[in-house]
Coordinates of C-alpha atoms and ligand atoms in Angstrom, one line a residue:
X99 CA -37.7 -18.4 34.3
X100 CA -41.1 -17.0 35.1
X101 CA -44.1 -19.3 34.9
X102 CA -45.4 -17.2 32.0
X103 CA -42.3 -18.1 30.1
X104 CA -42.6 -21.7 31.2
X105 CA -46.2 -22.0 30.0
X106 CA -45.4 -20.1 26.8
X107 CA -42.6 -22.7 26.0
X108 CA -45.1 -25.5 26.5
X109 CA -47.7 -23.9 24.3
X110 CA -45.0 -23.5 21.6
X111 CA -44.0 -27.1 22.0
X112 CA -47.7 -28.0 21.5
X113 CA -47.8 -25.9 18.4
X114 CA -44.6 -27.6 17.0
X115 CA -45.9 -31.1 17.7
X116 CA -49.3 -30.3 16.1
X117 CA -47.6 -28.8 13.1
X118 CA -45.3 -31.8 12.8
X119 CA -48.4 -34.0 12.6
X120 CA -49.7 -31.7 9.8
X121 CA -52.6 -30.3 11.8
X122 CA -53.7 -27.1 10.2
X123 CA -54.9 -23.8 11.8
X124 CA -54.4 -25.1 15.4
X125 CA -50.6 -24.5 15.7
X126 CA -51.1 -20.8 14.9
X127 CA -53.6 -20.5 17.7
X128 CA -51.1 -22.0 20.2
X129 CA -48.3 -19.8 19.0
X130 CA -50.4 -16.6 19.3
X131 CA -51.5 -17.7 22.8
X132 CA -47.8 -18.4 23.7
X133 CA -46.7 -15.0 22.7
X134 CA -49.4 -13.2 24.7
X135 CA -48.9 -15.4 27.8
X136 CA -45.2 -14.6 27.6
X137 CA -45.8 -10.9 27.3
X138 CA -48.7 -10.6 29.8
X139 CA -48.1 -8.1 32.6
X140 CA -49.4 -10.4 35.4
X141 CA -48.1 -13.7 36.6
X142 CA -50.1 -16.5 35.0
X143 CA -50.2 -18.5 38.3
X144 CA -52.1 -15.6 39.9
X145 CA -54.7 -15.6 37.1
X146 CA -55.0 -19.4 37.4
X147 CA -55.7 -19.0 41.1
X148 CA -58.6 -16.7 40.3
X149 CA -59.9 -19.3 38.0
X150 CA -59.9 -20.3 34.3
X151 CA -61.9 -17.3 33.3
X152 CA -59.2 -15.0 34.6
X153 CA -56.7 -16.8 32.4
X154 CA -59.0 -16.2 29.4
X155 CA -58.4 -12.4 30.0
X156 CA -55.3 -12.9 28.0
X157 CA -55.9 -12.1 24.4
X158 CA -56.0 -15.2 22.1
X159 CA -56.3 -17.5 25.1
X160 CA -59.7 -19.3 24.8
X161 CA -61.4 -22.1 26.6
X162 CA -59.3 -25.0 25.1
X163 CA -55.9 -23.4 25.9
X164 CA -56.9 -21.9 29.3
X165 CA -58.0 -25.3 30.5
X166 CA -54.6 -26.8 29.6
X167 CA -52.8 -23.9 31.4
X168 CA -54.9 -24.6 34.5
X169 CA -54.3 -28.3 34.2
X170 CA -50.5 -27.7 34.0
X171 CA -50.5 -25.4 37.0
X172 CA -52.5 -27.7 39.2
X173 CA -51.2 -31.2 38.1
X174 CA -47.7 -30.4 36.7
X175 CA -48.4 -31.8 33.3
X176 CA -50.8 -31.6 30.3
X177 CA -52.2 -35.0 29.3
X178 CA -52.7 -34.1 25.7
X179 CA -49.2 -32.8 25.4
X180 CA -47.8 -36.0 27.0
X181 CA -49.7 -38.0 24.4
X182 CA -48.3 -35.9 21.5
X183 CA -44.8 -36.3 22.9
X184 CA -45.3 -40.1 23.1
X185 CA -46.6 -40.2 19.5
X186 CA -43.6 -38.3 18.2
X187 CA -40.7 -38.6 20.6
X188 CA -38.4 -36.2 18.7
X189 CA -35.9 -33.6 20.1
X190 CA -37.8 -30.8 18.5
X191 CA -35.7 -27.9 19.7
X192 CA -32.5 -29.5 18.5
X193 CA -33.9 -30.5 15.1
X194 CA -35.5 -27.2 14.4
X195 CA -32.3 -25.4 15.3
X196 CA -31.1 -26.6 11.9
X197 CA -31.7 -23.8 9.4
X198 CA -34.4 -24.7 7.0
X199 CA -35.8 -27.5 9.2
X200 CA -39.2 -26.6 10.7
X201 CA -41.7 -28.7 12.7
X202 CA -43.3 -30.0 9.5
X203 CA -40.0 -31.3 8.2
X204 CA -39.3 -32.9 11.5
X205 CA -42.7 -34.6 11.3
X206 CA -42.1 -35.9 7.8
X207 CA -38.7 -37.2 8.5
X208 CA -39.9 -38.9 11.7
X209 CA -42.7 -40.6 9.8
X210 CA -40.5 -41.7 6.9
X211 CA -37.1 -42.5 8.6
X212 CA -37.8 -42.4 12.4
X213 CA -35.4 -39.5 12.9
X214 CA -35.5 -38.2 16.5
X215 CA -32.2 -36.5 17.1
X216 CA -29.6 -34.3 15.5
X217 CA -27.1 -37.2 15.2
X218 CA -29.7 -39.3 13.5
X219 CA -30.5 -36.5 11.1
X220 CA -26.9 -36.1 10.2
X221 CA -26.4 -39.8 9.7
X222 CA -29.5 -40.0 7.4
X223 CA -28.3 -37.0 5.4
X224 CA -24.8 -38.5 5.0
X225 CA -26.3 -41.8 3.9
X226 CA -28.4 -40.0 1.3
X227 CA -31.6 -41.3 2.8
X228 CA -33.3 -37.9 3.0
X229 CA -33.3 -37.2 -0.7
X230 CA -35.4 -40.3 -1.2
X231 CA -38.2 -39.1 1.1
X232 CA -41.1 -37.6 -0.8
X233 CA -40.9 -33.8 -1.0
X234 CA -37.2 -33.7 -0.3
X235 CA -34.4 -33.5 -2.9
X236 CA -30.6 -33.7 -3.0
X237 CA -30.3 -30.0 -2.6
X238 CA -32.4 -29.9 0.6
X239 CA -30.4 -32.8 1.9
X240 CA -27.1 -31.0 1.3
X241 CA -28.5 -27.8 2.9
X242 CA -29.4 -29.8 6.0
X243 CA -25.9 -31.3 6.1
X244 CA -24.3 -27.9 5.8
X245 CA -26.4 -26.4 8.5
X246 CA -25.9 -29.1 11.1
X247 CA -22.5 -27.9 12.5
X248 CA -23.9 -24.4 13.3
X249 CA -27.0 -25.9 14.8
X250 CA -24.9 -28.3 17.0
X251 CA -22.7 -25.5 18.2
X252 CA -25.7 -23.3 19.1
X253 CA -27.5 -26.1 20.8
X254 CA -25.0 -26.3 23.6
X255 CA -24.6 -22.6 24.4
X256 CA -26.9 -20.2 26.3
X257 CA -27.2 -16.6 25.4
X258 CA -25.3 -14.1 27.6
X259 CA -28.6 -12.3 28.1
X260 CA -30.1 -15.5 29.6
X261 CA -27.1 -16.5 31.7
X262 CA -26.1 -13.1 33.0
X263 CA -29.2 -12.5 35.1
X264 CA -28.6 -15.9 36.7
X265 CA -25.1 -15.0 37.5
X266 CA -26.2 -11.7 39.1
X267 CA -28.8 -13.6 41.1
X268 CA -26.3 -16.2 42.4
X269 CA -23.9 -13.4 43.4
X270 CA -26.6 -11.5 45.2
X271 CA -27.6 -14.7 47.0
X272 CA -24.0 -15.4 48.2
X273 CA -23.7 -11.8 49.4
X274 CA -26.0 -12.9 52.3
X275 CA -24.5 -16.3 52.9
X276 CA -22.4 -16.1 56.1
X277 CA -19.4 -18.4 55.4
X278 CA -19.0 -17.0 51.9
X279 CA -16.4 -14.3 52.4
X280 CA -16.3 -13.2 48.7
X281 CA -18.1 -14.4 45.6
X282 CA -17.3 -13.7 42.0
X283 CA -18.2 -15.2 38.6
X284 CA -15.4 -16.6 36.5
X285 CA -15.2 -18.2 33.1
X286 CA -16.9 -16.9 29.9
X287 CA -19.6 -15.1 31.9
X288 CA -17.0 -12.9 33.5
X289 CA -15.5 -12.3 30.1
X290 CA -19.0 -11.4 28.8
X291 CA -18.8 -13.8 25.8
X292 CA -21.9 -13.6 23.7
X293 CA -22.8 -17.2 24.5
X294 CA -22.0 -19.2 27.6
X295 CA -21.3 -22.9 28.0
X296 CA -21.8 -22.8 31.8
X297 CA -21.8 -20.2 34.6
X298 CA -18.7 -20.6 36.8
X299 CA -18.9 -19.2 40.3
X300 CA -16.0 -18.9 42.7
X301 CA -16.5 -18.4 46.5
X302 CA -13.8 -17.6 49.1
X303 CA -14.4 -19.5 52.3
X304 CA -12.8 -21.7 54.9
X305 CA -16.0 -23.7 55.2
X306 CA -16.6 -25.3 51.8
X307 CA -19.3 -27.7 53.0
X308 CA -21.6 -24.9 54.3
X309 CA -21.1 -22.9 51.1
X310 CA -22.0 -26.0 49.0
X311 CA -25.0 -26.6 51.1
X312 CA -26.2 -23.0 50.7
X313 CA -25.6 -23.3 47.0
X314 CA -27.8 -26.4 46.6
X315 CA -30.5 -24.5 48.6
X316 CA -30.3 -21.6 46.2
X317 CA -34.0 -21.0 45.3
X318 CA -33.3 -20.7 41.6
X319 CA -31.6 -24.1 41.4
X320 CA -34.0 -26.5 39.7
X321 CA -31.9 -29.6 40.3
X322 CA -28.5 -30.6 41.7
X323 CA -26.2 -32.3 39.3
X324 CA -23.4 -33.0 41.8
X325 CA -22.3 -31.8 45.2
X326 CA -19.0 -32.4 47.0
X327 CA -17.2 -30.7 49.8
X328 CA -15.8 -27.8 47.9
X329 CA -17.4 -28.1 44.4
X330 CA -21.0 -28.4 43.2
X331 CA -23.0 -28.1 40.0
X332 CA -26.7 -27.3 39.7
X333 CA -29.1 -26.6 36.8
X334 CA -31.0 -23.3 37.0
X335 CA -33.4 -22.3 34.2
X336 CA -31.7 -24.7 31.8
X337 CA -28.2 -23.3 32.6
X338 CA -25.5 -25.3 34.3
X339 CA -24.0 -23.4 37.2
X340 CA -20.6 -24.6 38.6
X341 CA -19.5 -23.6 42.0
X342 CA -15.9 -23.9 43.4
X343 CA -15.0 -22.9 46.9
X344 CA -11.4 -21.9 47.7
X345 CA -9.6 -20.5 50.7
X346 CA -9.4 -16.7 50.8
X347 CA -5.6 -16.8 50.4
X348 CA -6.0 -18.5 47.0
X349 CA -9.1 -16.6 45.8
X350 CA -7.2 -14.2 43.4
X351 CA -5.2 -17.0 41.8
X352 CA -8.2 -19.2 41.4
X353 CA -10.2 -16.3 40.0
X354 CA -7.5 -15.5 37.5
X355 CA -7.2 -19.2 36.5
X356 CA -10.9 -19.9 36.2
X357 CA -11.7 -16.7 34.4
X358 CA -9.6 -17.8 31.5
X359 CA -9.6 -17.8 28.6
X360 CA -7.5 -20.9 28.4
X361 CA -5.5 -19.2 25.6
X362 CA -4.8 -16.1 27.7
X363 CA -3.7 -18.3 30.6
X364 CA -1.3 -20.4 28.5
X365 CA 0.3 -17.3 27.2
X366 CA 0.5 -15.7 30.6
X367 CA 2.1 -18.9 32.1
X368 CA 4.7 -18.9 29.4
X369 CA 5.6 -15.3 30.1
X370 CA 5.9 -16.2 33.8
X371 CA 8.2 -19.2 33.1
X372 CA 10.5 -16.9 31.1
X373 CA 10.8 -14.8 34.3
X374 CA 11.4 -17.6 36.6
X375 CA 7.9 -17.6 38.0
X376 CA 5.1 -20.1 38.1
X377 CA 1.4 -19.4 38.2
X378 CA -1.4 -21.8 38.8
X379 CA -4.8 -21.7 40.5
X380 CA -3.1 -21.8 43.9
X381 CA -0.9 -18.8 43.6
X382 CA 2.2 -17.3 42.0
X383 CA 5.6 -18.8 42.9
X384 CA 9.2 -17.8 42.4
X385 CA 10.9 -20.9 41.0
X386 CA 14.1 -19.3 39.9
X387 CA 16.1 -20.5 42.9
X388 CA 15.0 -23.7 44.5
X389 CA 15.0 -27.1 42.9
X390 CA 13.7 -30.2 44.4
X391 CA 16.5 -32.7 44.1
X392 CA 14.2 -35.8 44.3
X393 CA 12.1 -35.3 41.2
X394 CA 13.9 -32.4 39.6
X395 CA 10.8 -30.2 40.1
X396 CA 11.2 -26.6 41.0
X397 CA 9.4 -25.7 44.2
X398 CA 9.4 -22.0 45.1
X399 CA 8.5 -19.3 47.4
X400 CA 4.9 -18.2 47.2
X401 CA 4.6 -14.6 46.1
X402 CA 0.8 -14.2 46.4
X403 CA -2.6 -15.3 45.3
X404 CA -5.1 -13.5 47.5
X405 CA -6.0 -11.0 44.7
X406 CA -5.7 -10.9 40.9
X407 CA -3.5 -7.8 41.4
X408 CA -0.9 -10.0 43.2
X409 CA -0.8 -12.4 40.2
X410 CA -0.7 -9.8 37.4
X411 CA 1.4 -7.3 39.4
X412 CA 4.2 -9.8 40.0
X413 CA 4.5 -10.0 36.2
X414 CA 4.4 -6.2 35.9
X415 CA 1.0 -6.4 34.2
X416 CA -2.2 -4.4 35.0
X417 CA -5.2 -6.5 35.9
X418 CA -6.5 -7.2 32.4
X419 CA -10.2 -6.4 31.9
X420 CA -11.8 -9.9 31.8
X421 CA -13.4 -9.1 28.4
X422 CA -9.9 -8.7 26.9
X423 CA -8.4 -12.0 28.2
X424 CA -8.7 -13.8 24.9
X425 CA -5.0 -13.9 23.8
X426 CA -5.7 -11.7 20.8
X427 CA -2.8 -9.3 21.5
X428 CA -3.6 -8.0 25.0
X429 CA -0.4 -9.4 26.6
X430 CA 1.8 -7.9 23.9
X431 CA -0.1 -4.6 24.1
X432 CA 0.4 -4.6 27.9
X433 CA 4.1 -5.1 27.4
X434 CA 4.3 -2.2 25.0
X435 CA 2.1 0.0 27.2
X436 CA -0.5 0.3 24.5
X437 CA -3.3 -1.7 26.2
X438 CA -6.4 0.6 25.9
X439 CA -8.7 1.6 28.7
X440 CA -12.0 0.2 27.6
X441 CA -15.3 2.0 27.9
X442 CA -17.1 1.5 31.2
X443 CA -20.7 0.9 32.2
X444 CA -22.5 4.2 32.7
X445 CA -20.5 6.0 30.0
X446 CA -23.4 6.3 27.5
X447 CA -25.4 9.5 27.4
X448 CA -28.2 8.4 25.2
X449 CA -29.5 5.7 22.9
X450 CA -29.6 6.3 19.2
X451 CA -31.8 3.3 18.2
X452 CA -35.2 2.8 19.9
X453 CA -38.7 2.0 18.9
X454 CA -42.2 3.1 20.0
X455 CA -45.8 1.9 19.4
X456 CA -45.7 3.8 16.1
X457 CA -43.9 0.7 14.7
X458 CA -43.5 -2.5 16.7
X459 CA -42.5 -1.0 20.0
X460 CA -44.8 -1.5 23.1
X461 CA -44.7 2.1 24.4
X462 CA -45.5 5.6 23.5
X463 CA -42.9 8.1 22.5
X464 CA -43.4 10.0 25.8
X465 CA -43.0 6.8 27.8
X466 CA -39.8 5.9 26.1
X467 CA -38.4 9.4 26.5
X468 CA -39.3 9.3 30.2
X469 CA -37.6 5.9 30.6
X470 CA -34.5 7.3 29.0
X471 CA -34.4 10.4 31.3
X472 CA -35.0 8.1 34.3
X473 CA -31.8 6.2 33.4
X474 CA -29.8 9.4 33.5
X475 CA -29.6 9.8 29.7
X476 CA -29.0 13.3 28.4
X477 CA -30.9 12.8 25.1
X478 CA -33.1 10.3 23.4
X479 CA -33.6 9.2 19.8
X480 CA -36.9 7.8 18.5
X481 CA -36.0 5.6 15.5
X482 CA -39.0 3.6 14.4
X483 CA -39.0 1.2 11.5
X484 CA -39.6 2.4 8.0
X485 CA -41.5 0.3 5.6
X486 CA -39.4 -1.7 3.3
X487 CA -37.7 -5.1 2.7
X488 CA -37.9 -7.3 5.8
X489 CA -40.8 -5.4 7.4
X490 CA -44.0 -7.4 7.4
X491 CA -47.5 -6.9 8.6
X492 CA -47.6 -3.1 8.2
X493 CA -44.9 -2.6 11.0
X494 CA -42.9 0.0 9.2
X495 CA -43.7 3.7 8.7
X496 CA -44.0 5.1 5.1
X497 CA -42.8 8.6 4.4
X498 CA -46.2 10.2 5.2
X499 CA -46.4 8.5 8.6
X500 CA -42.9 9.5 9.3
X501 CA -43.8 13.1 8.7
X502 CA -46.8 12.8 11.0
X503 CA -44.5 11.3 13.6
X504 CA -42.2 14.3 13.2
X505 CA -45.0 16.5 14.6
X506 CA -45.7 14.1 17.5
X507 CA -42.0 13.9 18.4
X508 CA -41.9 17.7 18.5
X509 CA -44.9 17.8 20.7
X510 CA -43.4 15.3 23.2
X511 CA -40.0 17.1 23.1
X512 CA -41.7 20.3 24.1
X513 CA -42.6 18.7 27.5
X514 CA -39.7 16.4 27.9
X515 CA -36.8 16.7 30.5
X516 CA -34.2 15.9 27.8
X517 CA -33.8 16.7 24.2
X518 CA -35.6 14.3 21.9
X519 CA -34.3 13.7 18.4
X520 CA -36.4 12.3 15.6
X521 CA -34.8 9.4 13.7
X522 CA -35.7 6.4 11.7
X523 CA -34.5 2.9 11.2
X524 CA -34.6 2.6 7.5
X525 CA -34.1 -0.6 5.6
X526 CA -31.1 -1.4 3.4
X527 CA -32.3 -3.3 0.3
X528 CA -30.3 -6.1 -1.3
X529 CA -28.3 -3.6 -3.4
X530 CA -27.6 -1.1 -0.6
X531 CA -30.5 1.3 -1.4
X532 CA -32.6 2.7 1.4
X533 CA -36.4 2.5 1.8
X534 CA -37.1 6.1 2.8
X535 CA -37.1 9.1 0.5
X536 CA -33.7 10.9 0.4
X537 CA -35.3 14.3 1.1
X538 CA -37.0 13.0 4.2
X539 CA -33.8 11.3 5.3
X540 CA -32.0 14.6 5.0
X541 CA -34.6 16.3 7.3
X542 CA -34.5 13.7 10.0
X543 CA -32.1 14.2 13.0
X544 CA -30.8 10.7 13.0
X545 CA -30.7 8.0 10.3
X546 CA -30.1 4.4 11.3
X547 CA -29.9 2.1 8.3
X548 CA -30.2 -1.6 8.9
X549 CA -30.3 -4.8 6.8
X550 CA -33.5 -6.8 7.6
X551 CA -33.9 -9.0 4.5
X552 CA -31.6 -10.9 2.0
X553 CA -29.3 -12.0 4.8
X554 CA -28.0 -15.0 2.9
X555 CA -25.8 -13.0 0.5
X556 CA -22.1 -14.0 -0.2
X557 CA -19.4 -12.0 1.4
X558 CA -18.6 -9.8 -1.6
X559 CA -22.2 -8.9 -2.5
X560 CA -23.0 -8.3 1.2
X561 CA -20.0 -6.1 1.8
X562 CA -20.7 -4.1 -1.3
X563 CA -24.3 -3.6 -0.2
X564 CA -23.4 -2.4 3.3
X565 CA -20.6 -0.1 2.0
X566 CA -23.2 1.5 -0.3
X567 CA -25.5 2.2 2.6
X568 CA -22.6 3.6 4.7
X569 CA -21.7 6.0 1.9
X570 CA -25.3 7.4 1.7
X571 CA -24.9 11.0 2.8
X572 CA -27.7 10.9 5.3
X573 CA -26.8 7.7 7.1
X574 CA -25.5 8.3 10.6
X575 CA -25.5 4.8 12.0
X576 CA -25.3 1.4 10.4
X577 CA -27.7 -0.6 12.5
X578 CA -27.0 -4.3 13.5
X579 CA -24.6 -4.6 10.6
X580 CA -24.8 -8.3 9.9
X581 CA -28.4 -8.9 10.9
X582 CA -27.4 -12.0 12.8
X583 CA -29.5 -13.6 15.5
X584 CA -27.4 -15.5 18.0
X585 CA -28.0 -19.3 17.9
X586 CA -30.6 -18.7 15.1
X587 CA -29.0 -17.3 12.0
X588 CA -25.4 -16.4 11.2
X589 CA -26.2 -13.1 9.3
X590 CA -24.3 -11.4 6.5
X591 CA -20.6 -12.5 6.1
X592 CA -18.8 -9.1 6.0
X593 CA -15.3 -7.9 5.2
X594 CA -15.0 -5.9 8.4
X595 CA -11.9 -4.2 7.3
X596 CA -13.6 -2.7 4.2
X597 CA -16.7 -1.9 6.2
X598 CA -14.7 -0.1 8.9
X599 CA -12.7 1.9 6.4
X600 CA -15.8 3.0 4.6
X601 CA -17.4 3.9 8.0
X602 CA -14.4 5.9 9.0
X603 CA -14.2 7.7 5.6
X604 CA -17.9 8.6 5.7
X605 CA -18.3 9.5 9.4
X606 CA -20.9 6.7 9.8
X607 CA -20.9 5.0 13.1
X608 CA -21.1 1.2 13.2
X609 CA -23.7 -0.1 15.7
X610 CA -23.1 -2.6 18.5
X611 CA -26.7 -3.6 18.8
X612 CA -27.0 -4.5 22.5
X613 CA -30.0 -6.7 22.2
X614 CA -28.9 -10.0 23.8
X615 CA -30.4 -11.8 20.8
X616 CA -28.1 -9.9 18.4
X617 CA -24.9 -8.4 19.9
X618 CA -24.1 -7.2 16.4
X619 CA -21.4 -6.1 15.8
X620 CA -19.7 -8.9 17.8
X621 CA -16.7 -8.1 20.0
X622 CA -14.3 -9.5 17.4
X623 CA -15.8 -7.4 14.6
X624 CA -15.7 -4.3 16.9
X625 CA -12.0 -4.8 17.4
X626 CA -11.5 -4.7 13.6
X627 CA -13.7 -1.6 13.3
X628 CA -12.0 0.3 16.1
X629 CA -8.5 -0.5 14.8
X630 CA -9.5 0.8 11.4
X631 CA -10.6 4.1 13.0
X632 CA -14.4 3.7 12.8
X633 CA -16.7 5.2 15.3
X634 CA -19.0 2.9 17.3
X635 CA -22.6 3.5 18.5
X636 CA -23.9 1.3 21.3
X637 CA -27.7 1.1 21.0
X638 CA -30.3 -1.1 22.5
X639 CA -32.9 -1.2 19.8
X640 CA -35.3 -1.1 22.7
X641 CA -38.9 -2.0 22.1
X642 CA -39.9 -1.2 25.7
X643 CA -38.4 0.7 28.6
X644 CA -36.9 -2.4 30.2
X645 CA -34.9 -3.1 27.1
X646 CA -33.0 0.1 27.5
X647 CA -31.2 -1.8 30.3
X648 CA -29.7 -4.1 27.7
X649 CA -27.1 -1.3 27.2
X650 CA -24.7 -3.1 29.5
X651 CA -24.5 -6.1 27.1
X652 CA -23.4 -3.6 24.4
X653 CA -20.9 -1.9 26.7
X654 CA -19.2 -5.2 27.6
X655 CA -19.2 -6.3 23.9
X656 CA -17.5 -3.0 23.1
X657 CA -14.9 -3.8 25.8
X658 CA -14.4 -7.2 24.1
X659 CA -13.7 -5.1 21.0
X660 CA -11.1 -2.9 22.9
X661 CA -13.3 0.2 22.3
X662 CA -12.6 3.2 24.5
X663 CA -15.0 5.9 25.5
X664 CA -13.7 8.1 22.8
X665 CA -14.5 5.4 20.2
X666 CA -18.2 5.4 21.0
X667 CA -20.2 8.3 19.6
X668 CA -23.1 8.2 22.1
X669 CA -20.8 8.9 25.0
X670 CA -20.7 12.4 23.7
X671 CA -22.9 15.2 25.1
X672 CA -25.7 16.6 22.9
X673 CA -23.5 19.2 21.3
X674 CA -20.9 16.6 20.5
X675 CA -23.6 14.3 19.1
X676 CA -25.1 17.1 16.9
X677 CA -21.6 17.8 15.5
X678 CA -21.4 14.2 14.5
X679 CA -24.9 13.9 12.9
X680 CA -25.1 14.5 9.2
Ligands
LIG211 P1 -17.7 -21.8 28.5 O1 -18.2 -22.3 29.8 O2 -17.6 -22.9 27.5 O3 -18.5 -20.7 28.0 O4 -16.2 -21.3 28.6 P2 -15.3 -21.0 29.9 O5 -14.2 -20.2 29.4 O6 -16.1 -20.5 31.0 O7 -14.8 -22.5 30.1 P3 -15.0 -23.5 31.3 O8 -16.2 -23.3 32.0 O9 -14.7 -24.8 30.7 O10 -13.7 -23.2 32.3 C1 -13.6 -22.0 33.0 C2 -12.2 -21.5 32.9 O11 -11.3 -22.3 33.6 C3 -11.6 -21.3 31.5 O12 -12.0 -20.1 30.9 C4 -10.2 -21.3 31.8 C5 -10.0 -22.2 33.0 N1 -9.6 -23.6 32.5 C6 -10.4 -24.7 32.4 N2 -9.7 -25.7 32.0 C7 -8.5 -25.3 31.7 C8 -7.3 -25.9 31.3 O13 -7.2 -27.0 30.9 N3 -6.1 -25.1 31.2 C9 -6.2 -23.8 31.5 N4 -5.1 -23.0 31.5 N5 -7.3 -23.2 32.0 C10 -8.4 -23.9 32.1
LIG212 CA1 -17.9 -21.6 31.9
LIG213 CA1 -17.3 -24.7 34.0
LIG214 ZN1 -33.7 -3.4 13.4

């Protein structure tokens, strides 16, 4: 975590605590400052070194806030924040993760009932105490109760997009550590699950103690949770990272075992048993012949374990892509020879959903096109927000502005290294209608239609709505189909089979929005869609050049959904893409 992020988090906490105490206007100032500090192009500690005035260069950071930033960077804490925390010792993050509970509610419930944690909130709601608090009713109490399980589940898990960079960093670190002969991540991070409980790291070495020592010295480790002779755990940027060191002969079997999923492993073990084999984290063994007469246990000849190939190969299986190891049919498919070859990183030839400073993006059209070309893309689609439901503060473009933009895109395209297509991200209203004029939609090269509002519909209404949008003759891509935000809101409950059938019938691609905050469609939903014959588009929804690199989260989510290269429309070249576009 950069210091800018760290300070921004503190300022947001400040805002939450002030809001909880019912202070007016001030929270807004802290939130604005937090956002600008987070997005500032220079490290905040550098500015602070130059003096408080340099910190005030940041928009919306005035005297009061800059002095607190400097105080934090020089003393390690902010006195006023400590006082606020003492006055209201609540677990703000956990409590506000409950949908419908904001800092003000937290403050009111703390004052009235002394609630500080999620458990206390649940107990109070179950006991009917909340409805007796002024300003609350039975309905609010029930809503809180209903939302707690989702909140609890999300509290414990990190986003893939936060954990993956840490995993990359720990692997890069071990690449230079002498006694570490090989390092790999295992567990859910290797399977690219959308959220991660902890990051599991496996290292092959005959010198466990040195590897553990190097691990606890890893510069990104904030604290050491435990450290033994071949195992250790640290906390890094709020994420728990577990290390295991194994001897090189057992690296493959350990990697297979600790990659999981548990369900995949159980199924695999049962297949092995049927064939007289035993697998565990130490290797694969032939137990068909030998029996230990003392305890009746079978002890057999070791067939391998240095590599995953030795484990899977002994069972006549290919090495399953980690993303597919969920026991959702991959073992049966491998037996039938129908296991698909999933799409690989690098297969995309362009991004069909990106933003510029014409709407809420940070960069110009030309900058985004250049960034796409730099990444080796063969074309680029500009698809800024249209005005409509869910767009606030003048972010979206109305039809006139979209026509103006058309001329600008043409001008940029004339000088660009790759073809530039003009698209739009139009909004799907609550009944499935689109917020851009039909004639204009028909003129645009690419139409992405996305839900941005009314995301609390029931399954039938939501499915009907989305199907209506899919059936619109100009819509090419259904953008982030459910509108979910990971750990924040569940999004529309959709009947994926119906959505996929409609998509296939209308040549509309279903997006895997690769933003690590969304991953929408999910891997599970993608699997439905692909099996129903729908095409997928993997897009980043980038609002800056750097976000184009989120494409890999989309690719691995597609792999979790068993999507092949042929299933993904933006692996096609420009001619293939044009053939697809309406
Ligand atoms: P997470 O961390 O909650 O996102 O999920 P995982 O899958 O990384 O789970 P974790 O960290 O508890 O354990 C890593 C892997 O170790 C898991 O995917 C499979 C394997 N494993 C752990 N415990 C068991 C077990 O009791 N039986 C089997 N077969 N495998 C296990
Ligand atoms: Ca894990
Ligand atoms: Ca673990
Ligand atoms: Zn969007």
